[in-house]
Each structure stands twice: as C-alpha cells, then as structure tokens.
Amino acid sequence: DYAVDIRAFVEDEAFDAEPNDDAARALPLVDDEAVTGRLARSTSDEDRYVLEIAEGDEQLRDVELIPTGAGSHKLCLRSADDRDRQCRQGEGPQALTDLVLDPGPHQLQVSGTEDETASYQLQVVTQGPHDEAFEAEPNDLPSTATLVGELVEARGRASRTDDDYLDFVVTGEPQLWNVEAEGMLDELRWVRGSREVAATRPACEATAAVLEDLYLGPGRHRFMVAGCDPDEIGKDQYTVTLVPMGVPDPEAEREPNNDEDRAEPDRIGERKVGRLPTVEDQDVFRFTLAAPGGSRLALKQPDGADIHVRLTTGSQEIFRAAASEPGLDVEADLWLEAGDYLLTLDPRAVA
C-alpha cells in the first residue's frame, strides 16, 4: 500500500501561478508592475508571461529580470509562432532594452537555473514615447532592422550580445557618402540583405569609426553596429551619421571594391584615383586583355603611404611589389598574356 500527500504552501501565493510553462497558460503582465516568480520543483521549468500592446502605443520599453539567487537565467521575447525574437542570458540581472512592440500580445519567457529557495522579479518598465531617431529593438537581425527613414542620424545602444541593424533611406541623385559612428564599437558594417558589403572594425579600441566614400543611390541602405562590453553605465551608446560628400570624380574608384567578388572593372589606359583610409581596407580592380602584350603599371602614393601591389590571374600570382620607402612611386613594365586579371592595392601604412 502507499499514500499520496498533496500539500499547498502559503509562500507559493507570492510567486507566479503554476502551471505557466507554455504560451497557452502565460500569465498577464502590466506595464511598470513587478511580478515575482520562481523556477523550482520540476525538470526544465520555465515561466511564460504575456504583455498586451494597444493600438497607437509607441512607448519605448525595457523588460528587466532581477534574480535573488545564484545561477544563470535566460530572458526571451518570443514571436507569434513561439520562436525566440531576442534573448539575454547569464548570471545576475538580465534586460531586454529599447523595445518598440507592435499592437497585440507579446510573449516573454523566463528559464534557467532551478532553485526553490530563490526567486526573481520581472517588470516591464516604460521609458516614454519612442524617438524616431533612436533605434527600436528587437533589431538584432537584418529582417528586423530599425527603419530610420530619411533622417541622416540615428542613436542607439549596442553591446557584444546586441548587434543593431539600421535602415537609412537616401533620396536625390547618387553621390558619395561617409558613414560616421561615435561610441565604443567593435564593428560598423554596410550590408545588402544579410551580406557584408564593406566594414570597419575598431575592435573596441577607439570611440569612432567611419566607412568612407560609399556610392549610394536613392533607396534603402542598411548598416550594422556591433558594440562592446562597457565597464560604465551609458558607455554602450552610439550615434551613426550619414554625411554627403558630393558627386565623385569620374576617375575615382567606387566603393565597395575591397575583394575579388566586388572588384571594380578597369580598362587598360584608364587612370584611377582612390583612397585607402585604413590598413583594413584594400582596393581591387579587374581588367581583361584580349591579346598578349606589354603593359606598364604605375602607382603614385602620398607621402607616408606604403601600398603593396599584387597582380593575379586565376590562382596564379604574376607580380608583387612595394616601394623601397613609404611615399615613393611603384612602377613596372610587364609582359602579360591574354586573359582576366585582378590588381589588388593593399596598404601596410596610410597617409
């Protein structure tokens, strides 16, 4: 024989009402009111909550999770088809910040270390109306990029666990633009869809980054900001500004042309003028010879610059050279067979 003893504990009334471990049984959340929960007494326990957003509500919101015990916790915003949209995980407090949510229900999930002696507090904190010049989370993926629109400046917050995608809308005639970022950043990237077009990587060692001489026509252009792990509150903030630079010189190179896939077409006899502002950049040109013959290559570089020249066809390197001293010209007379060639300019020092 056996006996089953089911007891109710008074202290359980202080915690979230179980079961609430799936979307159908999610507990309601209200702005600026904390709820107390606990992950305990079951295998793979998780808690679900739902926040309802009304039509016309454009509040900026933070979701804050504060555990009382040790261990790791995971806080996730879930999609309508019950997939992770944005998550934060680790020991100590976790937060989903700068959320701008569409009207309707939004699921939040809490999971992590199970401990019946510990609890957590979960709260949705309103931050006031959303400023259109400020990023709107979640925007961790190209598909959820913040539409900045025709504004030329956007602000936001980023970290190593929070990449931000921003879509700017450019109008008017095509011209060159500089994309300038201020803040402690790991990377600033220009992307098309989800594919990198050009990037600069300060690797958290500088408080500014710039992508120079981007040739942008009318339409939407997407940029990604990757942040660092700031050691002070407020150091995760950044500003991205698009600066028009005017119509390019007809002889000027066109960015992006920094790898074989984006090599800029060139013709024998044409003169190209370009800039290599950082040692991470390089310029690649593609040309074709219809018949074998002699060719002369001449590179004029500014004082202090050290640009290495490499010429390849297929997988074969034909020529490689650098000036004997920074700032000197590089010149060579070459005999080239008919075929397709890549000319790569690779800076080791910039002026």
mmCIF file of C-alpha atoms in Angstrom, residues 38-228:
data_model
loop_
_atom_site.group_PDB
_atom_site.id
_atom_site.type_symbol
_atom_site.label_atom_id
_atom_site.label_comp_id
_atom_site.label_asym_id
_atom_site.label_seq_id
_atom_site.Cartn_x
_atom_site.Cartn_y
_atom_site.Cartn_z
ATOM 1 C CA ARG A 38 10.383 31.030 -9.195
ATOM 2 C CA LEU A 39 11.963 28.232 -11.222
ATOM 3 C CA ALA A 40 11.693 25.184 -8.990
ATOM 4 C CA ARG A 41 10.397 21.684 -8.218
ATOM 5 C CA SER A 42 10.236 20.414 -11.784
ATOM 6 C CA THR A 43 12.521 19.403 -14.586
ATOM 7 C CA SER A 44 13.227 22.134 -17.150
ATOM 8 C CA ASP A 45 10.847 24.599 -15.577
ATOM 9 C CA GLU A 46 10.131 27.814 -17.434
ATOM 10 C CA ASP A 47 7.692 30.644 -16.867
ATOM 11 C CA ARG A 48 5.636 32.378 -19.557
ATOM 12 C CA TYR A 49 4.094 35.835 -19.439
ATOM 13 C CA VAL A 50 2.135 37.881 -21.959
ATOM 14 C CA LEU A 51 2.144 41.656 -22.451
ATOM 15 C CA GLU A 52 -0.691 43.197 -24.437
ATOM 16 C CA ILE A 53 0.146 46.296 -26.524
ATOM 17 C CA ALA A 54 -2.746 48.572 -27.502
ATOM 18 C CA GLU A 55 -3.257 50.219 -30.900
ATOM 19 C CA GLY A 56 -1.354 53.501 -31.182
ATOM 20 C CA ASP A 57 1.000 52.631 -28.291
ATOM 21 C CA GLU A 58 4.522 53.684 -29.303
ATOM 22 C CA GLN A 59 6.153 53.524 -25.876
ATOM 23 C CA LEU A 60 9.787 52.550 -25.516
ATOM 24 C CA ARG A 61 10.026 49.671 -23.019
ATOM 25 C CA ASP A 62 12.659 47.783 -21.057
ATOM 26 C CA VAL A 63 11.986 44.305 -19.662
ATOM 27 C CA GLU A 64 14.046 43.708 -16.524
ATOM 28 C CA LEU A 65 14.697 40.365 -14.817
ATOM 29 C CA ILE A 66 16.299 40.507 -11.358
ATOM 30 C CA PRO A 67 17.061 37.136 -9.703
ATOM 31 C CA THR A 68 17.648 36.799 -5.961
ATOM 32 C CA GLY A 69 19.790 33.658 -6.164
ATOM 33 C CA ALA A 70 22.862 32.435 -7.965
ATOM 34 C CA GLY A 71 22.912 30.635 -11.281
ATOM 35 C CA SER A 72 22.145 31.572 -14.868
ATOM 36 C CA HIS A 73 18.845 32.935 -16.148
ATOM 37 C CA LYS A 74 17.539 33.447 -19.672
ATOM 38 C CA LEU A 75 15.015 36.118 -20.630
ATOM 39 C CA CYS A 76 13.434 35.905 -24.095
ATOM 40 C CA LEU A 77 10.927 37.818 -26.189
ATOM 41 C CA ARG A 78 9.026 35.220 -28.245
ATOM 42 C CA SER A 79 7.359 35.594 -31.636
ATOM 43 C CA ALA A 80 3.751 34.791 -32.530
ATOM 44 C CA ASP A 81 4.892 31.364 -33.807
ATOM 45 C CA ASP A 82 6.697 30.767 -30.478
ATOM 46 C CA ARG A 83 10.283 31.362 -31.643
ATOM 47 C CA ASP A 84 12.959 33.447 -29.955
ATOM 48 C CA ARG A 85 12.992 37.036 -31.222
ATOM 49 C CA GLN A 86 15.549 38.353 -28.748
ATOM 50 C CA CYS A 87 17.167 36.776 -25.680
ATOM 51 C CA ARG A 88 19.590 37.743 -22.937
ATOM 52 C CA GLN A 89 21.259 35.092 -20.793
ATOM 53 C CA GLY A 90 23.774 34.983 -17.966
ATOM 54 C CA GLU A 91 24.283 35.297 -14.243
ATOM 55 C CA GLY A 92 22.759 38.255 -12.437
ATOM 56 C CA PRO A 93 20.165 40.712 -13.810
ATOM 57 C CA GLN A 94 19.136 40.460 -17.466
ATOM 58 C CA ALA A 95 17.291 43.041 -19.577
ATOM 59 C CA LEU A 96 15.703 43.473 -22.980
ATOM 60 C CA THR A 97 16.094 47.189 -23.624
ATOM 61 C CA ASP A 98 14.657 49.783 -26.022
ATOM 62 C CA LEU A 99 11.754 47.593 -27.187
ATOM 63 C CA VAL A 100 9.162 49.077 -29.545
ATOM 64 C CA LEU A 101 6.408 46.473 -29.906
ATOM 65 C CA ASP A 102 3.576 46.210 -32.430
ATOM 66 C CA PRO A 103 -0.037 46.164 -31.206
ATOM 67 C CA GLY A 104 -1.148 42.788 -29.915
ATOM 68 C CA PRO A 105 0.082 40.126 -27.448
ATOM 69 C CA HIS A 106 3.818 39.568 -26.862
ATOM 70 C CA GLN A 107 5.178 36.545 -25.029
ATOM 71 C CA LEU A 108 8.062 36.699 -22.541
ATOM 72 C CA GLN A 109 9.857 33.588 -21.332
ATOM 73 C CA VAL A 110 11.994 33.105 -18.210
ATOM 74 C CA SER A 111 14.141 29.982 -17.853
ATOM 75 C CA GLY A 112 17.409 28.956 -16.252
ATOM 76 C CA THR A 113 18.738 27.505 -13.027
ATOM 77 C CA GLU A 114 16.044 25.829 -10.936
ATOM 78 C CA ASP A 115 16.213 26.719 -7.240
ATOM 79 C CA GLU A 116 13.196 26.506 -4.934
ATOM 80 C CA THR A 117 14.975 28.717 -2.387
ATOM 81 C CA ALA A 118 15.433 31.603 -4.850
ATOM 82 C CA SER A 119 13.081 33.808 -6.831
ATOM 83 C CA TYR A 120 13.129 36.560 -9.427
ATOM 84 C CA GLN A 121 11.333 39.785 -10.169
ATOM 85 C CA LEU A 122 10.142 40.561 -13.692
ATOM 86 C CA GLN A 123 8.994 44.026 -14.700
ATOM 87 C CA VAL A 124 8.166 45.907 -17.915
ATOM 88 C CA VAL A 125 9.395 49.478 -17.486
ATOM 89 C CA THR A 126 8.030 52.186 -19.792
ATOM 90 C CA GLN A 127 10.581 54.780 -20.948
ATOM 91 C CA GLY A 128 8.307 57.294 -22.658
ATOM 92 C CA PRO A 129 7.394 57.773 -26.332
ATOM 93 C CA HIS A 130 9.808 56.348 -28.890
ATOM 94 C CA ASP A 131 12.046 58.927 -30.602
ATOM 95 C CA GLU A 132 12.188 58.073 -34.312
ATOM 96 C CA ALA A 133 15.906 58.928 -34.336
ATOM 97 C CA PHE A 134 16.547 56.210 -31.723
ATOM 98 C CA GLU A 135 16.833 52.528 -32.608
ATOM 99 C CA ALA A 136 13.851 50.260 -31.951
ATOM 100 C CA GLU A 137 14.527 46.795 -30.550
ATOM 101 C CA PRO A 138 14.405 43.996 -31.435
ATOM 102 C CA ASN A 139 16.699 44.775 -34.379
ATOM 103 C CA ASP A 140 19.386 42.113 -33.918
ATOM 104 C CA LEU A 141 18.777 40.652 -37.402
ATOM 105 C CA PRO A 142 18.596 42.119 -40.917
ATOM 106 C CA SER A 143 14.948 41.065 -41.084
ATOM 107 C CA THR A 144 14.120 43.211 -38.019
ATOM 108 C CA ALA A 145 16.215 46.280 -38.920
ATOM 109 C CA THR A 146 15.078 49.625 -37.492
ATOM 110 C CA LEU A 147 13.761 51.869 -40.280
ATOM 111 C CA VAL A 148 15.433 55.231 -39.632
ATOM 112 C CA GLY A 149 13.936 56.641 -42.816
ATOM 113 C CA GLU A 150 15.226 59.856 -44.384
ATOM 114 C CA LEU A 151 16.904 61.021 -41.185
ATOM 115 C CA VAL A 152 20.694 61.216 -41.542
ATOM 116 C CA GLU A 153 21.415 60.457 -37.888
ATOM 117 C CA ALA A 154 20.414 57.572 -35.622
ATOM 118 C CA ARG A 155 21.209 56.809 -31.984
ATOM 119 C CA GLY A 156 21.117 53.593 -30.022
ATOM 120 C CA ARG A 157 22.729 51.205 -27.594
ATOM 121 C CA ALA A 158 24.777 48.133 -28.515
ATOM 122 C CA SER A 159 26.953 45.515 -26.832
ATOM 123 C CA ARG A 160 28.728 42.282 -27.733
ATOM 124 C CA THR A 161 25.428 40.445 -27.307
ATOM 125 C CA ASP A 162 23.319 43.094 -29.057
ATOM 126 C CA ASP A 163 24.001 43.908 -32.713
ATOM 127 C CA ASP A 164 21.827 46.666 -34.200
ATOM 128 C CA TYR A 165 20.688 46.841 -37.837
ATOM 129 C CA LEU A 166 19.631 50.283 -39.095
ATOM 130 C CA ASP A 167 17.952 51.112 -42.428
ATOM 131 C CA PHE A 168 18.520 54.621 -43.784
ATOM 132 C CA VAL A 169 16.597 55.958 -46.798
ATOM 133 C CA VAL A 170 18.673 58.045 -49.220
ATOM 134 C CA THR A 171 16.991 60.426 -51.677
ATOM 135 C CA GLY A 172 18.263 62.568 -54.541
ATOM 136 C CA GLU A 173 20.962 61.904 -57.089
ATOM 137 C CA PRO A 174 23.607 59.204 -56.415
ATOM 138 C CA GLN A 175 26.700 60.538 -54.669
ATOM 139 C CA LEU A 176 29.441 59.617 -52.223
ATOM 140 C CA TRP A 177 28.647 59.325 -48.523
ATOM 141 C CA ASN A 178 30.664 58.839 -45.381
ATOM 142 C CA VAL A 179 29.037 56.824 -42.607
ATOM 143 C CA GLU A 180 30.435 58.052 -39.291
ATOM 144 C CA ALA A 181 29.850 56.360 -35.935
ATOM 145 C CA GLU A 182 30.667 57.703 -32.487
ATOM 146 C CA GLY A 183 30.854 55.405 -29.471
ATOM 147 C CA MET A 184 32.841 52.395 -28.306
ATOM 148 C CA LEU A 185 32.224 49.937 -31.144
ATOM 149 C CA ASP A 186 33.530 46.563 -32.224
ATOM 150 C CA GLU A 187 32.353 46.887 -35.824
ATOM 151 C CA LEU A 188 30.486 49.111 -38.291
ATOM 152 C CA ARG A 189 29.252 47.277 -41.361
ATOM 153 C CA TRP A 190 27.388 48.120 -44.580
ATOM 154 C CA VAL A 191 25.185 45.211 -45.638
ATOM 155 C CA ARG A 192 22.875 44.312 -48.505
ATOM 156 C CA GLY A 193 20.225 41.943 -47.265
ATOM 157 C CA SER A 194 22.344 39.949 -44.823
ATOM 158 C CA ARG A 195 25.583 40.097 -46.871
ATOM 159 C CA GLU A 196 28.516 42.299 -45.888
ATOM 160 C CA VAL A 197 29.439 44.925 -48.474
ATOM 161 C CA ALA A 198 32.043 46.916 -46.542
ATOM 162 C CA ALA A 199 33.131 47.095 -42.913
ATOM 163 C CA THR A 200 35.490 48.761 -40.489
ATOM 164 C CA ARG A 201 36.449 47.052 -37.253
ATOM 165 C CA PRO A 202 37.831 49.300 -34.490
ATOM 166 C CA ALA A 203 37.641 46.241 -32.166
ATOM 167 C CA CYS A 204 36.659 48.332 -29.114
ATOM 168 C CA GLU A 205 39.948 50.247 -29.223
ATOM 169 C CA ALA A 206 38.540 53.581 -30.425
ATOM 170 C CA THR A 207 35.489 55.766 -29.839
ATOM 171 C CA ALA A 208 34.834 56.449 -33.531
ATOM 172 C CA ALA A 209 34.552 54.515 -36.784
ATOM 173 C CA VAL A 210 33.923 55.563 -40.370
ATOM 174 C CA LEU A 211 33.071 53.984 -43.720
ATOM 175 C CA GLU A 212 34.315 56.371 -46.387
ATOM 176 C CA ASP A 213 33.360 57.075 -49.996
ATOM 177 C CA LEU A 214 30.297 54.826 -50.216
ATOM 178 C CA TYR A 215 28.489 55.407 -53.504
ATOM 179 C CA LEU A 216 24.800 55.402 -52.528
ATOM 180 C CA GLY A 217 21.867 55.897 -54.847
ATOM 181 C CA PRO A 218 18.229 56.561 -53.925
ATOM 182 C CA GLY A 219 16.672 53.842 -51.774
ATOM 183 C CA ARG A 220 17.139 51.968 -48.523
ATOM 184 C CA HIS A 221 20.654 51.261 -47.234
ATOM 185 C CA ARG A 222 21.380 49.028 -44.251
ATOM 186 C CA PHE A 223 24.158 49.305 -41.660
ATOM 187 C CA MET A 224 25.053 47.097 -38.692
ATOM 188 C CA VAL A 225 26.556 48.326 -35.421
ATOM 189 C CA ALA A 226 28.291 45.865 -33.079
ATOM 190 C CA GLY A 227 29.095 47.123 -29.611
ATOM 191 C CA CYS A 228 31.498 46.242 -26.815
#
